[in-house]
Short mmCIF file of C-alpha atoms and ligand atoms in Angstrom, two decimals:
data_model
loop_
_atom_site.label_atom_id
_atom_site.label_comp_id
_atom_site.label_asym_id
_atom_site.label_seq_id
_atom_site.Cartn_x
_atom_site.Cartn_y
_atom_site.Cartn_z
CA MET D 1 7.07 -18.11 -0.88
CA ARG D 2 5.20 -14.80 -0.56
CA ARG D 3 1.69 -14.69 -0.90
CA LYS D 4 0.52 -12.08 -3.15
CA LEU D 5 -1.38 -9.08 -1.34
CA VAL D 6 -3.75 -6.54 -3.21
CA VAL D 7 -4.74 -3.37 -1.12
CA GLY D 8 -7.49 -0.81 -2.11
CA ASN D 9 -6.41 2.71 -1.19
CA TRP D 10 -9.75 4.87 -1.07
CA LYS D 11 -7.88 7.94 -0.66
CA MET D 12 -10.68 10.90 0.64
CA ASN D 13 -13.24 9.01 -1.07
CA GLY D 14 -16.52 7.67 0.46
CA SER D 15 -19.52 8.16 2.29
CA LEU D 16 -21.43 5.96 4.72
CA ASP D 17 -23.98 4.74 1.92
CA GLN D 18 -21.31 4.38 -0.57
CA ASN D 19 -18.81 2.56 1.58
CA ARG D 20 -21.63 0.19 2.65
CA LEU D 21 -22.47 -1.00 -0.88
CA LEU D 22 -18.78 -1.10 -1.95
CA LEU D 23 -17.82 -3.39 1.19
CA GLU D 24 -20.77 -5.43 1.17
CA ALA D 25 -20.27 -5.98 -2.88
CA LEU D 26 -16.45 -6.74 -1.99
CA VAL D 27 -17.23 -9.33 0.45
CA ARG D 28 -19.63 -11.04 -2.07
CA HIS D 29 -17.32 -10.81 -5.11
CA LEU D 30 -14.12 -11.88 -2.87
CA ASP D 31 -15.50 -14.52 -0.82
CA GLU D 32 -14.08 -17.36 -3.20
CA VAL D 33 -10.90 -15.78 -3.68
CA LYS D 34 -8.58 -17.27 -1.15
CA GLN D 35 -5.26 -17.51 -2.87
CA VAL D 36 -4.07 -13.71 -2.26
CA ASP D 37 -4.45 -11.55 0.74
CA ILE D 38 -6.80 -8.44 0.15
CA ALA D 39 -7.45 -5.18 2.44
CA VAL D 40 -8.85 -1.82 1.76
CA CYS D 41 -7.39 1.47 3.46
CA LEU D 42 -9.94 4.03 4.03
CA PRO D 43 -10.60 7.13 5.65
CA TYR D 44 -10.09 7.07 9.53
CA PRO D 45 -13.99 7.83 10.18
CA TYR D 46 -15.27 4.86 8.34
CA LEU D 47 -12.73 2.36 10.03
CA PHE D 48 -15.64 1.24 12.28
CA GLN D 49 -17.87 0.49 9.45
CA ALA D 50 -15.36 -1.52 7.74
CA GLN D 51 -14.66 -3.62 11.16
CA ALA D 52 -18.48 -4.14 11.21
CA ILE D 53 -19.00 -4.99 7.85
CA LEU D 54 -15.58 -7.06 6.74
CA ALA D 55 -15.08 -8.72 10.14
CA ALA D 56 -16.61 -11.96 9.33
CA SER D 57 -15.00 -12.05 6.06
CA ASP D 58 -11.11 -12.67 4.64
CA ILE D 59 -10.81 -8.85 3.84
CA ALA D 60 -8.57 -6.94 6.08
CA TRP D 61 -8.63 -3.20 6.66
CA GLY D 62 -6.43 -0.36 7.71
CA ALA D 63 -5.71 3.44 7.72
CA GLN D 64 -3.80 5.76 5.20
CA ASN D 65 -1.82 7.53 7.78
CA VAL D 66 -0.87 7.26 11.65
CA ALA D 67 0.36 9.92 13.97
CA THR D 68 4.22 9.87 15.11
CA HIS D 69 3.07 9.89 18.60
CA GLU D 70 1.87 7.82 21.29
CA GLY D 71 -0.80 10.21 22.38
CA GLY D 72 -1.45 13.52 23.73
CA ALA D 73 -1.86 17.04 22.76
CA TYR D 74 -1.69 16.53 18.78
CA THR D 75 -4.94 18.25 17.46
CA GLY D 76 -6.03 16.25 14.49
CA GLU D 77 -3.95 13.31 14.99
CA VAL D 78 -4.80 9.70 15.22
CA SER D 79 -2.59 7.10 16.99
CA ALA D 80 -1.59 3.66 16.20
CA ALA D 81 -3.43 2.40 19.59
CA MET D 82 -6.50 4.00 18.11
CA LEU D 83 -6.25 2.17 14.73
CA LYS D 84 -5.63 -1.11 16.55
CA GLU D 85 -8.73 -0.75 18.60
CA PHE D 86 -10.42 -0.66 15.23
CA GLY D 87 -9.01 -3.84 14.07
CA SER D 88 -6.73 -2.13 11.46
CA THR D 89 -4.30 -4.56 9.99
CA TYR D 90 -2.47 -2.40 7.89
CA VAL D 91 -1.56 1.64 7.66
CA ILE D 92 -0.24 3.36 4.56
CA VAL D 93 2.85 5.40 5.28
CA GLY D 94 4.92 7.75 3.21
CA HIS D 95 2.37 8.15 0.21
CA SER D 96 3.69 10.73 -2.05
CA GLU D 97 0.41 12.61 -2.02
CA ARG D 98 1.16 13.22 1.78
CA ASN D 99 4.61 14.05 1.23
CA GLY D 100 3.95 16.44 -1.19
CA ALA D 101 0.78 18.23 0.15
CA TYR D 102 1.68 17.90 3.82
CA CYS D 103 5.25 17.93 3.79
CA GLU D 104 5.92 14.95 5.68
CA SER D 105 9.75 14.34 5.90
CA ASP D 106 11.52 11.14 5.62
CA ALA D 107 12.05 11.18 9.57
CA ASP D 108 8.52 11.70 10.00
CA VAL D 109 7.76 8.63 7.71
CA ALA D 110 10.33 6.50 9.32
CA SER D 111 8.63 7.26 12.92
CA LYS D 112 5.27 6.14 11.66
CA PHE D 113 6.60 3.03 10.15
CA ALA D 114 8.24 2.21 13.72
CA ILE D 115 5.26 3.20 15.66
CA ALA D 116 3.11 0.98 13.62
CA LYS D 117 5.36 -1.73 14.06
CA GLN D 118 5.33 -1.37 17.68
CA HIS D 119 1.37 -1.64 17.89
CA GLY D 120 1.30 -4.74 15.58
CA ILE D 121 -0.11 -3.04 12.63
CA THR D 122 1.80 -3.63 9.37
CA PRO D 123 2.80 -0.56 7.42
CA ILE D 124 2.75 -0.19 3.82
CA PHE D 125 5.59 2.10 3.12
CA CYS D 126 5.49 3.95 -0.25
CA VAL D 127 8.37 4.69 -2.20
CA GLY D 128 8.87 6.02 -5.76
CA GLU D 129 10.67 8.49 -8.00
CA THR D 130 9.20 11.59 -9.76
CA LEU D 131 9.16 12.08 -13.51
CA GLN D 132 11.93 14.63 -13.06
CA GLU D 133 14.06 11.86 -10.92
CA ARG D 134 13.52 9.35 -13.72
CA GLU D 135 14.39 11.50 -16.57
CA SER D 136 17.63 12.85 -14.89
CA GLY D 137 18.80 9.25 -14.23
CA VAL D 138 18.64 9.36 -10.55
CA MET D 139 15.60 7.23 -9.86
CA GLU D 140 17.75 4.44 -7.76
CA TYR D 141 19.18 7.20 -5.80
CA ALA D 142 15.84 8.95 -4.97
CA ILE D 143 14.48 5.36 -3.92
CA ALA D 144 17.40 4.43 -2.05
CA ASN D 145 17.14 7.56 -0.20
CA GLN D 146 13.67 6.80 0.83
CA LEU D 147 14.28 3.28 1.90
CA ASP D 148 17.51 4.23 3.99
CA ALA D 149 15.79 6.74 6.12
CA ILE D 150 13.54 3.65 7.61
CA LEU D 151 16.60 1.28 7.75
CA SER D 152 18.49 3.90 9.31
CA VAL D 153 15.68 4.48 12.27
CA SER D 154 14.42 0.77 12.22
CA GLY D 155 17.15 -1.27 10.89
CA GLY D 156 16.80 -4.26 8.22
CA ALA D 157 15.25 -6.16 10.83
CA LEU D 158 12.10 -4.19 11.12
CA LEU D 159 11.03 -4.75 7.60
CA ASP D 160 10.48 -8.23 8.22
CA GLN D 161 7.15 -9.19 7.18
CA THR D 162 6.23 -5.84 6.28
CA VAL D 163 5.11 -4.37 3.03
CA ILE D 164 6.70 -1.86 0.52
CA ALA D 165 4.77 -0.05 -2.10
CA TYR D 166 6.80 1.12 -5.29
CA GLU D 167 4.47 3.85 -6.55
CA PRO D 168 6.02 6.18 -9.08
CA VAL D 169 4.62 9.59 -8.56
CA TRP D 170 4.26 10.04 -12.23
CA ALA D 171 2.14 6.97 -12.63
CA ILE D 172 -0.19 7.82 -9.79
CA GLY D 173 -3.81 8.88 -11.10
CA THR D 174 -2.59 9.56 -14.54
CA ASN D 175 -3.31 6.40 -16.51
CA LYS D 176 0.44 6.45 -17.33
CA THR D 177 1.44 2.98 -15.88
CA ALA D 178 4.96 2.01 -15.59
CA THR D 179 6.00 -0.74 -18.06
CA PRO D 180 6.39 -4.20 -16.93
CA GLU D 181 10.03 -3.75 -17.37
CA GLN D 182 10.31 -0.69 -15.36
CA VAL D 183 8.27 -2.31 -12.55
CA ARG D 184 10.76 -5.35 -12.56
CA ALA D 185 13.77 -3.34 -12.37
CA ALA D 186 12.59 -1.05 -9.41
CA HIS D 187 11.09 -4.10 -7.63
CA SER D 188 14.62 -5.95 -8.07
CA PHE D 189 16.36 -2.64 -6.91
CA ILE D 190 14.41 -2.25 -3.77
CA ARG D 191 14.79 -6.05 -2.60
CA GLU D 192 18.43 -6.10 -3.37
CA ARG D 193 19.14 -2.92 -1.33
CA ILE D 194 17.40 -4.56 1.67
CA ALA D 195 19.08 -7.67 1.10
CA ALA D 196 22.47 -5.98 1.22
CA LEU D 197 21.38 -4.82 5.10
CA HIS D 198 19.25 -7.63 5.95
CA PRO D 199 18.73 -10.74 3.72
CA GLY D 200 16.01 -12.34 5.80
CA ALA D 201 14.00 -9.32 5.88
CA ALA D 202 14.39 -9.10 1.81
CA GLU D 203 12.77 -12.64 1.40
CA SER D 204 9.72 -11.94 3.56
CA VAL D 205 8.96 -8.65 2.52
CA ARG D 206 6.14 -7.81 0.29
CA ILE D 207 6.76 -5.41 -2.64
CA LEU D 208 3.45 -4.10 -4.33
CA TYR D 209 3.24 -1.90 -7.28
CA GLY D 210 1.03 1.15 -7.47
CA GLY D 211 0.18 3.75 -10.14
CA SER D 212 -2.67 2.98 -12.56
CA VAL D 213 -3.14 -0.48 -11.90
CA ASN D 214 -6.37 -1.59 -13.75
CA PRO D 215 -8.18 -4.67 -14.77
CA ARG D 216 -6.78 -4.81 -18.26
CA ASN D 217 -2.64 -4.29 -17.26
CA ALA D 218 -3.00 -6.05 -13.58
CA SER D 219 -2.19 -9.65 -15.16
CA GLN D 220 0.98 -8.50 -16.62
CA LEU D 221 2.27 -6.15 -13.84
CA LEU D 222 1.37 -8.34 -11.02
CA SER D 223 3.04 -11.41 -12.63
CA MET D 224 6.70 -9.86 -12.90
CA PRO D 225 9.47 -11.16 -10.90
CA ASP D 226 9.56 -9.72 -7.52
CA VAL D 227 6.15 -7.91 -7.41
CA ASP D 228 4.06 -9.37 -4.70
CA GLY D 229 0.64 -7.50 -5.52
CA GLY D 230 -0.60 -4.14 -5.95
CA LEU D 231 -1.67 -1.03 -4.34
CA ILE D 232 -4.75 0.16 -6.12
CA GLY D 233 -6.21 3.75 -6.08
CA ARG D 234 -9.16 4.35 -8.46
CA CYS D 235 -10.07 1.05 -9.43
CA ALA D 236 -10.25 0.01 -5.73
CA LEU D 237 -13.59 2.13 -5.65
CA ASP D 238 -15.36 -0.06 -8.03
CA ALA D 239 -16.05 -3.38 -6.74
CA ASP D 240 -16.12 -5.24 -10.36
CA ASP D 241 -12.67 -3.59 -10.98
CA PHE D 242 -11.16 -4.43 -7.66
CA GLU D 243 -12.38 -8.14 -8.23
CA ARG D 244 -10.83 -8.38 -11.43
CA ILE D 245 -7.46 -7.19 -10.25
CA CYS D 246 -7.40 -9.47 -7.20
CA ARG D 247 -8.12 -12.39 -9.67
CA ALA D 248 -5.53 -11.41 -11.79
CA ALA D 249 -3.40 -11.62 -8.65
CA CYS D 250 -4.05 -14.92 -8.10
CA LYS D 251 -3.06 -16.13 -11.45
CA ALA D 252 0.12 -13.93 -11.36
O1 G3H A 301 -2.26 4.28 -3.48
C1 G3H A 301 -2.54 3.99 -4.67
C2 G3H A 301 -1.79 4.75 -5.67
O2 G3H A 301 -1.63 6.17 -5.39
C3 G3H A 301 -2.47 4.58 -7.13
O3 G3H A 301 -3.46 5.15 -7.35
P1 G3H A 301 -4.22 5.18 -8.79
O4 G3H A 301 -4.22 3.49 -9.00
O5 G3H A 301 -5.58 5.68 -8.77
O6 G3H A 301 -3.04 5.63 -9.80
#
């Protein structure tokens, strides 16, 4: 039985003052929510602040990216070892906002996935189709390619105990949520694809849905078969909304 996981992706939002209020509110609001795992992935400069405020709670924290290298002359990069020093449990890899704007390749994402695992950080590996891919009927092909990039570098076994986020690009930040049936079909496809290579990993990997999840649609989306939680963007910046989504996950 997989435990549900709700992760807030703060993206490039926050300030020391805003974060303190939000993190302290999350600690208060979510103190009694024990039935699901909860985490926030915030910008690098605030990992120390998250560690200070969340360490005594059950809320985990992590980053939104990681370098493909262990260290050295890579200006502007942040290594997995550095993330670990600040207590990061998770790191998001392959988010479509990075693939598009920063030209991350599948090989880059596979390296990030592998290096995170080597340092004991759980990668949250994002996959998902564009609207054009969905409308032209190649959605499964697109997702399979993204998955295979990881599977070919890391092997199925490395997916054991990791997290995949299915995020249709057209549903991110748009208020166009995927229908429950679309979500179910995509999650089932992802699990079957992994099972074909590594049945053990397919059972343990948690597959989150991300894309315009809010307190009103969370119950239905998160209770679909093969959905093990959510990756939440905008609604993770509001303590009340995030709490309601976490509570919906408890009942899902
Ligand atoms: O990582 C989170 C996703 O990009 C979803 O963002 P959103 O909930 O604002 O649509």
